[in-house]
Tab-separated table of C-alpha atoms and ligand atoms in Angstrom:
chain	number	residue	atom	x	y	z
A	51	MET	CA	-56.107	53.958	-81.398
A	52	LYS	CA	-57.796	57.255	-82.145
A	53	PRO	CA	-55.077	59.914	-82.344
A	54	ASN	CA	-57.585	62.748	-82.292
A	55	GLN	CA	-58.831	61.790	-78.813
A	56	PRO	CA	-57.608	64.119	-76.016
A	57	ILE	CA	-54.246	63.014	-74.664
A	58	GLN	CA	-54.671	61.220	-71.329
A	59	ARG	CA	-52.810	62.620	-68.350
A	60	ASP	CA	-50.067	60.422	-66.910
A	61	SER	CA	-51.026	59.310	-63.394
A	62	VAL	CA	-49.312	55.883	-63.524
A	63	TYR	CA	-47.327	56.550	-60.299
A	64	ALA	CA	-49.747	58.988	-58.621
A	65	GLN	CA	-51.025	56.576	-55.945
A	66	PRO	CA	-48.790	54.962	-53.282
A	67	LEU	CA	-47.807	51.436	-54.369
A	68	ASN	CA	-47.010	48.624	-51.890
A	69	LYS	CA	-44.327	47.390	-54.239
A	70	VAL	CA	-42.978	49.351	-57.198
A	71	SER	CA	-42.497	46.895	-60.084
A	72	ASP	CA	-39.954	47.410	-62.848
A	73	PHE	CA	-41.081	49.975	-65.411
A	74	ALA	CA	-42.551	48.446	-68.594
A	75	PHE	CA	-43.770	49.961	-71.857
A	76	ASP	CA	-47.143	48.273	-71.416
A	77	ALA	CA	-50.681	49.319	-72.421
A	78	LYS	CA	-51.063	51.584	-69.351
A	79	VAL	CA	-47.907	53.524	-70.256
A	80	ALA	CA	-48.643	53.586	-73.996
A	81	ALA	CA	-52.069	55.150	-73.292
A	82	VAL	CA	-50.545	58.171	-71.504
A	83	PHE	CA	-47.202	58.257	-73.314
A	84	PRO	CA	-47.425	61.632	-75.115
A	85	ASP	CA	-48.202	63.353	-71.789
A	86	MET	CA	-45.619	61.277	-69.877
A	87	ILE	CA	-42.724	61.956	-72.232
A	88	SER	CA	-43.436	65.645	-72.752
A	89	ARG	CA	-43.600	66.255	-68.965
A	90	SER	CA	-40.557	64.024	-68.299
A	91	ILE	CA	-37.921	64.960	-70.894
A	92	PRO	CA	-36.761	68.566	-70.922
A	93	GLY	CA	-36.727	69.860	-74.485
A	94	TYR	CA	-38.565	66.838	-75.905
A	95	ALA	CA	-40.632	68.915	-78.379
A	96	THR	CA	-37.511	70.772	-79.563
A	97	ILE	CA	-35.600	67.516	-79.985
A	98	VAL	CA	-38.384	65.851	-81.973
A	99	ASP	CA	-38.860	68.909	-84.187
A	100	THR	CA	-35.093	69.185	-84.807
A	101	ILE	CA	-34.893	65.493	-85.779
A	102	GLY	CA	-37.251	66.344	-88.638
A	103	ARG	CA	-35.113	69.327	-89.623
A	104	LEU	CA	-31.950	67.206	-89.511
A	105	ALA	CA	-33.704	64.671	-91.740
A	106	ASN	CA	-34.290	67.398	-94.280
A	107	ARG	CA	-30.527	68.053	-94.359
A	108	PHE	CA	-29.194	64.500	-94.238
A	109	VAL	CA	-31.715	62.072	-95.700
A	110	GLN	CA	-30.719	61.046	-99.198
A	111	PRO	CA	-33.291	60.474	-101.963
A	112	HIS	CA	-34.481	56.878	-102.409
A	113	THR	CA	-33.116	55.687	-99.074
A	114	VAL	CA	-34.462	54.248	-95.853
A	115	VAL	CA	-34.634	56.012	-92.449
A	116	TYR	CA	-34.843	54.063	-89.173
A	117	ASP	CA	-36.657	55.244	-86.048
A	118	LEU	CA	-35.450	52.704	-83.481
A	119	GLY	CA	-37.523	52.546	-80.280
A	120	CYS	CA	-40.151	54.649	-82.014
A	121	SER	CA	-42.811	54.485	-79.238
A	122	LEU	CA	-45.780	56.336	-80.780
A	123	GLY	CA	-43.780	57.521	-83.792
A	124	ALA	CA	-43.134	61.157	-82.827
A	125	ALA	CA	-39.711	61.263	-84.530
A	126	SER	CA	-41.014	59.444	-87.611
A	127	LEU	CA	-43.855	61.927	-87.972
A	128	SER	CA	-41.492	64.878	-87.584
A	129	ILE	CA	-39.276	63.422	-90.335
A	130	LYS	CA	-42.343	62.866	-92.479
A	131	GLN	CA	-43.337	66.502	-91.924
A	132	HIS	CA	-39.947	68.101	-92.657
A	133	CYS	CA	-38.058	65.864	-95.081
A	134	GLN	CA	-38.389	66.796	-98.737
A	135	ALA	CA	-36.162	64.133	-100.292
A	136	GLU	CA	-37.921	61.893	-102.818
A	137	GLY	CA	-38.512	58.166	-102.557
A	138	VAL	CA	-37.808	57.941	-98.810
A	139	GLU	CA	-39.276	55.268	-96.512
A	140	ILE	CA	-39.275	55.274	-92.717
A	141	LEU	CA	-38.948	52.010	-90.804
A	142	ALA	CA	-40.217	52.571	-87.262
A	143	VAL	CA	-39.339	49.775	-84.845
A	144	ASP	CA	-40.301	49.116	-81.223
A	145	ASN	CA	-40.374	45.943	-79.138
A	146	SER	CA	-43.457	46.943	-77.135
A	147	PRO	CA	-46.639	45.530	-78.748
A	148	ALA	CA	-48.747	48.210	-76.981
A	149	MET	CA	-46.603	51.008	-78.452
A	150	VAL	CA	-46.532	49.467	-81.922
A	151	GLU	CA	-50.324	49.112	-81.995
A	152	ARG	CA	-50.880	52.760	-81.040
A	153	CYS	CA	-48.054	53.959	-83.274
A	154	GLN	CA	-49.752	52.322	-86.235
A	155	GLY	CA	-52.874	54.389	-85.488
A	156	TYR	CA	-50.913	57.658	-85.318
A	157	VAL	CA	-49.029	56.934	-88.519
A	158	GLU	CA	-52.218	56.140	-90.418
A	159	ALA	CA	-53.754	59.441	-89.285
A	160	TYR	CA	-51.031	61.578	-90.899
A	161	ARG	CA	-50.957	62.049	-94.624
A	162	GLY	CA	-47.785	62.797	-96.542
A	163	ASN	CA	-45.437	61.486	-99.166
A	164	ILE	CA	-43.206	59.405	-96.944
A	165	PRO	CA	-44.549	55.984	-95.950
A	166	VAL	CA	-43.903	54.864	-92.370
A	167	HIS	CA	-43.763	51.094	-91.808
A	168	VAL	CA	-44.152	50.161	-88.145
A	169	SER	CA	-42.894	46.834	-86.831
A	170	CYS	CA	-42.491	45.077	-83.506
A	171	ALA	CA	-38.905	43.910	-83.073
A	172	ASP	CA	-35.940	44.055	-80.713
A	173	ILE	CA	-33.381	46.484	-82.125
A	174	ALA	CA	-30.591	44.217	-80.856
A	175	GLU	CA	-31.790	41.509	-83.238
A	176	LEU	CA	-32.800	43.673	-86.183
A	177	THR	CA	-31.176	43.126	-89.567
A	178	MET	CA	-30.695	46.600	-91.022
A	179	GLN	CA	-30.851	47.710	-94.651
A	180	PRO	CA	-28.606	50.424	-96.068
A	181	CYS	CA	-29.995	53.750	-94.771
A	182	SER	CA	-29.141	57.445	-94.649
A	183	MET	CA	-30.509	58.300	-91.177
A	184	VAL	CA	-31.036	56.419	-87.927
A	185	VAL	CA	-32.802	57.839	-84.883
A	186	LEU	CA	-32.242	56.451	-81.380
A	187	ASN	CA	-34.286	58.994	-79.442
A	188	PHE	CA	-34.019	57.907	-75.777
A	189	THR	CA	-33.980	54.199	-76.663
A	190	LEU	CA	-30.412	52.931	-76.098
A	191	GLN	CA	-30.730	53.660	-72.362
A	192	PHE	CA	-33.274	50.814	-72.146
A	193	VAL	CA	-31.049	48.253	-73.920
A	194	ALA	CA	-28.737	46.014	-71.851
A	195	PRO	CA	-25.385	47.864	-71.634
A	196	GLU	CA	-23.427	44.879	-72.981
A	197	LEU	CA	-25.473	44.978	-76.231
A	198	ARG	CA	-25.028	48.691	-76.921
A	199	GLN	CA	-21.711	48.656	-78.795
A	200	ALA	CA	-22.938	45.950	-81.198
A	201	ILE	CA	-26.051	48.034	-81.960
A	202	ILE	CA	-24.019	51.177	-82.671
A	203	ASP	CA	-21.590	49.111	-84.813
A	204	LYS	CA	-24.529	47.684	-86.774
A	205	ILE	CA	-25.977	51.163	-87.340
A	206	TYR	CA	-22.612	52.469	-88.541
A	207	ALA	CA	-22.279	49.565	-90.961
A	208	ALA	CA	-25.803	50.129	-92.347
A	209	LEU	CA	-25.404	53.886	-92.828
A	210	LEU	CA	-24.478	55.133	-96.268
A	211	PRO	CA	-21.549	57.565	-96.546
A	212	GLY	CA	-22.780	60.976	-95.374
A	213	GLY	CA	-25.491	59.271	-93.313
A	214	VAL	CA	-26.346	60.315	-89.789
A	215	LEU	CA	-27.263	58.842	-86.418
A	216	VAL	CA	-29.175	60.984	-83.920
A	217	LEU	CA	-28.587	59.596	-80.434
A	218	SER	CA	-30.517	61.128	-77.532
A	219	GLU	CA	-29.978	59.863	-74.001
A	220	LYS	CA	-30.400	60.635	-70.327
A	221	VAL	CA	-26.866	60.588	-68.953
A	222	THR	CA	-25.024	60.267	-65.668
A	223	HIS	CA	-21.768	61.927	-64.574
A	224	GLU	CA	-18.631	60.776	-62.750
A	225	ASP	CA	-18.459	64.056	-60.814
A	226	PRO	CA	-20.877	63.470	-57.911
A	227	VAL	CA	-21.467	67.193	-57.307
A	228	ALA	CA	-22.374	67.859	-60.951
A	229	ASP	CA	-24.473	64.681	-61.098
A	230	ALA	CA	-26.461	65.571	-57.963
A	231	LEU	CA	-27.051	69.134	-59.193
A	232	LEU	CA	-28.341	68.019	-62.615
A	233	ILE	CA	-30.608	65.369	-61.047
A	234	ASP	CA	-31.954	67.945	-58.608
A	235	LEU	CA	-32.643	70.477	-61.364
A	236	TYR	CA	-34.357	67.711	-63.315
A	237	HIS	CA	-36.616	66.818	-60.369
A	238	GLU	CA	-37.522	70.493	-60.043
A	239	PHE	CA	-38.443	70.449	-63.768
A	240	LYS	CA	-40.734	67.454	-63.107
A	241	ARG	CA	-42.350	69.114	-60.075
A	242	ASN	CA	-42.942	72.238	-62.171
A	243	ASN	CA	-44.650	69.998	-64.731
A	244	GLY	CA	-47.123	68.774	-62.118
A	245	TYR	CA	-45.514	65.558	-60.876
A	246	SER	CA	-45.665	65.039	-57.091
A	247	ASP	CA	-42.660	63.935	-55.018
A	248	LEU	CA	-44.368	60.525	-54.676
A	249	GLU	CA	-44.708	60.169	-58.459
A	250	ILE	CA	-41.108	61.216	-58.988
A	251	SER	CA	-39.722	58.782	-56.411
A	252	GLN	CA	-41.918	55.794	-57.440
A	253	LYS	CA	-41.039	56.304	-61.145
A	254	ARG	CA	-37.370	56.569	-60.214
A	255	ALA	CA	-37.572	53.248	-58.317
A	256	ALA	CA	-39.416	51.607	-61.239
A	257	LEU	CA	-36.716	52.700	-63.692
A	258	GLU	CA	-33.756	51.697	-61.528
A	259	ASN	CA	-33.206	48.231	-63.061
A	260	VAL	CA	-34.593	49.089	-66.484
A	261	MET	CA	-32.833	52.290	-67.532
A	262	ARG	CA	-29.085	52.015	-67.084
A	263	LEU	CA	-27.346	55.264	-67.890
A	264	ASN	CA	-23.922	55.884	-69.370
A	265	THR	CA	-21.766	58.986	-69.058
A	266	PRO	CA	-21.407	61.293	-72.080
A	267	GLU	CA	-17.793	60.092	-72.355
A	268	GLN	CA	-18.943	56.448	-72.647
A	269	HIS	CA	-21.422	57.344	-75.395
A	270	ILE	CA	-18.870	59.340	-77.370
A	271	ALA	CA	-16.254	56.574	-77.043
A	272	ARG	CA	-18.796	54.026	-78.303
A	273	LEU	CA	-19.658	56.170	-81.326
A	274	GLN	CA	-15.983	56.712	-82.126
A	275	GLN	CA	-15.189	53.021	-81.716
A	276	ALA	CA	-17.897	52.222	-84.267
A	277	GLY	CA	-16.163	54.527	-86.750
A	278	PHE	CA	-18.100	57.794	-86.557
A	279	SER	CA	-15.525	60.489	-87.145
A	280	SER	CA	-17.800	63.463	-86.568
A	281	VAL	CA	-19.699	63.433	-83.261
A	282	GLN	CA	-21.385	66.591	-82.061
A	283	GLU	CA	-23.630	67.263	-79.076
A	284	TRP	CA	-26.343	69.534	-80.407
A	285	PHE	CA	-28.803	69.572	-77.476
A	286	ARG	CA	-28.324	69.647	-73.752
A	287	CYS	CA	-30.673	70.331	-70.836
A	288	PHE	CA	-29.756	69.105	-67.338
A	289	ASN	CA	-28.954	65.369	-67.693
A	290	PHE	CA	-30.602	64.977	-71.113
A	291	THR	CA	-28.524	65.219	-74.226
A	292	SER	CA	-28.533	64.504	-77.935
A	293	TRP	CA	-25.683	63.914	-80.351
A	294	ILE	CA	-25.445	63.825	-84.079
A	295	ALA	CA	-22.897	61.308	-85.397
A	296	ILE	CA	-22.013	61.499	-89.081
A	297	LYS	CA	-20.520	58.743	-91.192
A	298	ASN	CA	-18.106	60.608	-93.400
A	299	THR	CA	-18.027	60.263	-97.136
A	300	PRO	CA	-14.778	58.620	-98.377
A	301	GLU	CA	-13.619	61.988	-99.858
A	302	ALA	CA	-14.060	63.703	-96.485
A	303	THR	CA	-11.730	61.244	-94.750
A	304	GLU	CA	-8.964	61.466	-97.369
B	13	LIG	C1	-39.826	59.220	-79.171
B	13	LIG	N1	-38.163	57.470	-79.550
B	13	LIG	O1	-40.958	59.575	-78.769
B	13	LIG	N2	-35.950	47.192	-79.144
B	13	LIG	C2	-36.920	48.015	-79.623
B	13	LIG	N3	-37.499	48.983	-78.863
B	13	LIG	C3	-37.079	49.121	-77.596
B	13	LIG	C4	-36.069	48.313	-77.043
B	13	LIG	C5	-35.502	47.316	-77.872
B	13	LIG	N4	-34.545	46.494	-77.415
B	13	LIG	N5	-35.872	48.683	-75.754
B	13	LIG	C6	-36.727	49.692	-75.507
B	13	LIG	N6	-37.456	49.959	-76.622
B	13	LIG	C7	-39.386	57.819	-78.820
B	13	LIG	C8	-39.243	57.648	-77.323
B	13	LIG	S1	-39.066	55.741	-75.323
B	13	LIG	C9	-38.150	56.714	-74.248
B	13	LIG	C10	-38.557	56.388	-76.910
B	13	LIG	C11	-38.732	56.897	-72.901
B	13	LIG	C12	-38.494	50.994	-76.801
B	13	LIG	C13	-39.557	51.023	-75.717
B	13	LIG	O2	-40.574	50.059	-75.943
B	13	LIG	C14	-40.047	52.460	-75.801
B	13	LIG	O3	-41.161	52.587	-76.649
B	13	LIG	C15	-38.840	53.211	-76.366
B	13	LIG	O4	-37.861	52.247	-76.721
B	13	LIG	C16	-38.213	54.206	-75.396
B	13	LIG	O5	-39.072	59.931	-79.832
B	13	LIG	O6	-39.860	56.439	-72.626
B	13	LIG	O7	-38.010	57.531	-72.051
């Protein structure tokens, strides 16, 4: 991977396909990923930048930070750029070998005081160390719904008091009128970013079995069930949202 090569344009779904297979984070997707994600998630650059700024507020010296479902390491690199705490290490995890290989190249290209260790693993099976920040930036939506509570519980247990989880997700809504409006606005956003109607509909079909969305209420209930007492939505654009969930210090809960 040569991070200083021009970013390739995403044309994965540009041609008509006889059969649209399930979406996979394979080599073809990894090669165009920076272009794909920035044209597909409203506010992606703001979210990634803010994750770094949140790290600077919440990461505790001499602790570990997890970037779960790191893809090419955008959140890890933002944390590396912004966080000034001493003795911090970032553990970036993804279960796609193609992503992990490219992520390693990106991480090596950026200097800085915070080491980033990239590994290929399923976050559902990961044993977590005590940590002060965990990032799930558009990852949980790709995990089987029945495994999601256990992952959030595991993150809560691993977080130190005062630690933080940033959870970003595409969401769905019970209210069909609101849901249809937000989806429509989102498709307009994609068209404005140069995706054709064919690309939008083929990608949608590819994601149907792979990305299973929850409502905001389901996400919040899951975070509260795990024990997070402070849950705040800090970003919202159409059907894309991000929460910050804080594990309170014992004094704060007294
Ligand atoms: C970013 N966070 O740029 N275990 C580990 N990784 C997984 C799993 C799993 N069970 N399931 C999916 N992934 C990134 C963007 S992309 C979001 C995250 C998107 C990985 C998957 O391989 C992919 O790299 C990532 O989660 C989701 O800030 O493409 O919409």
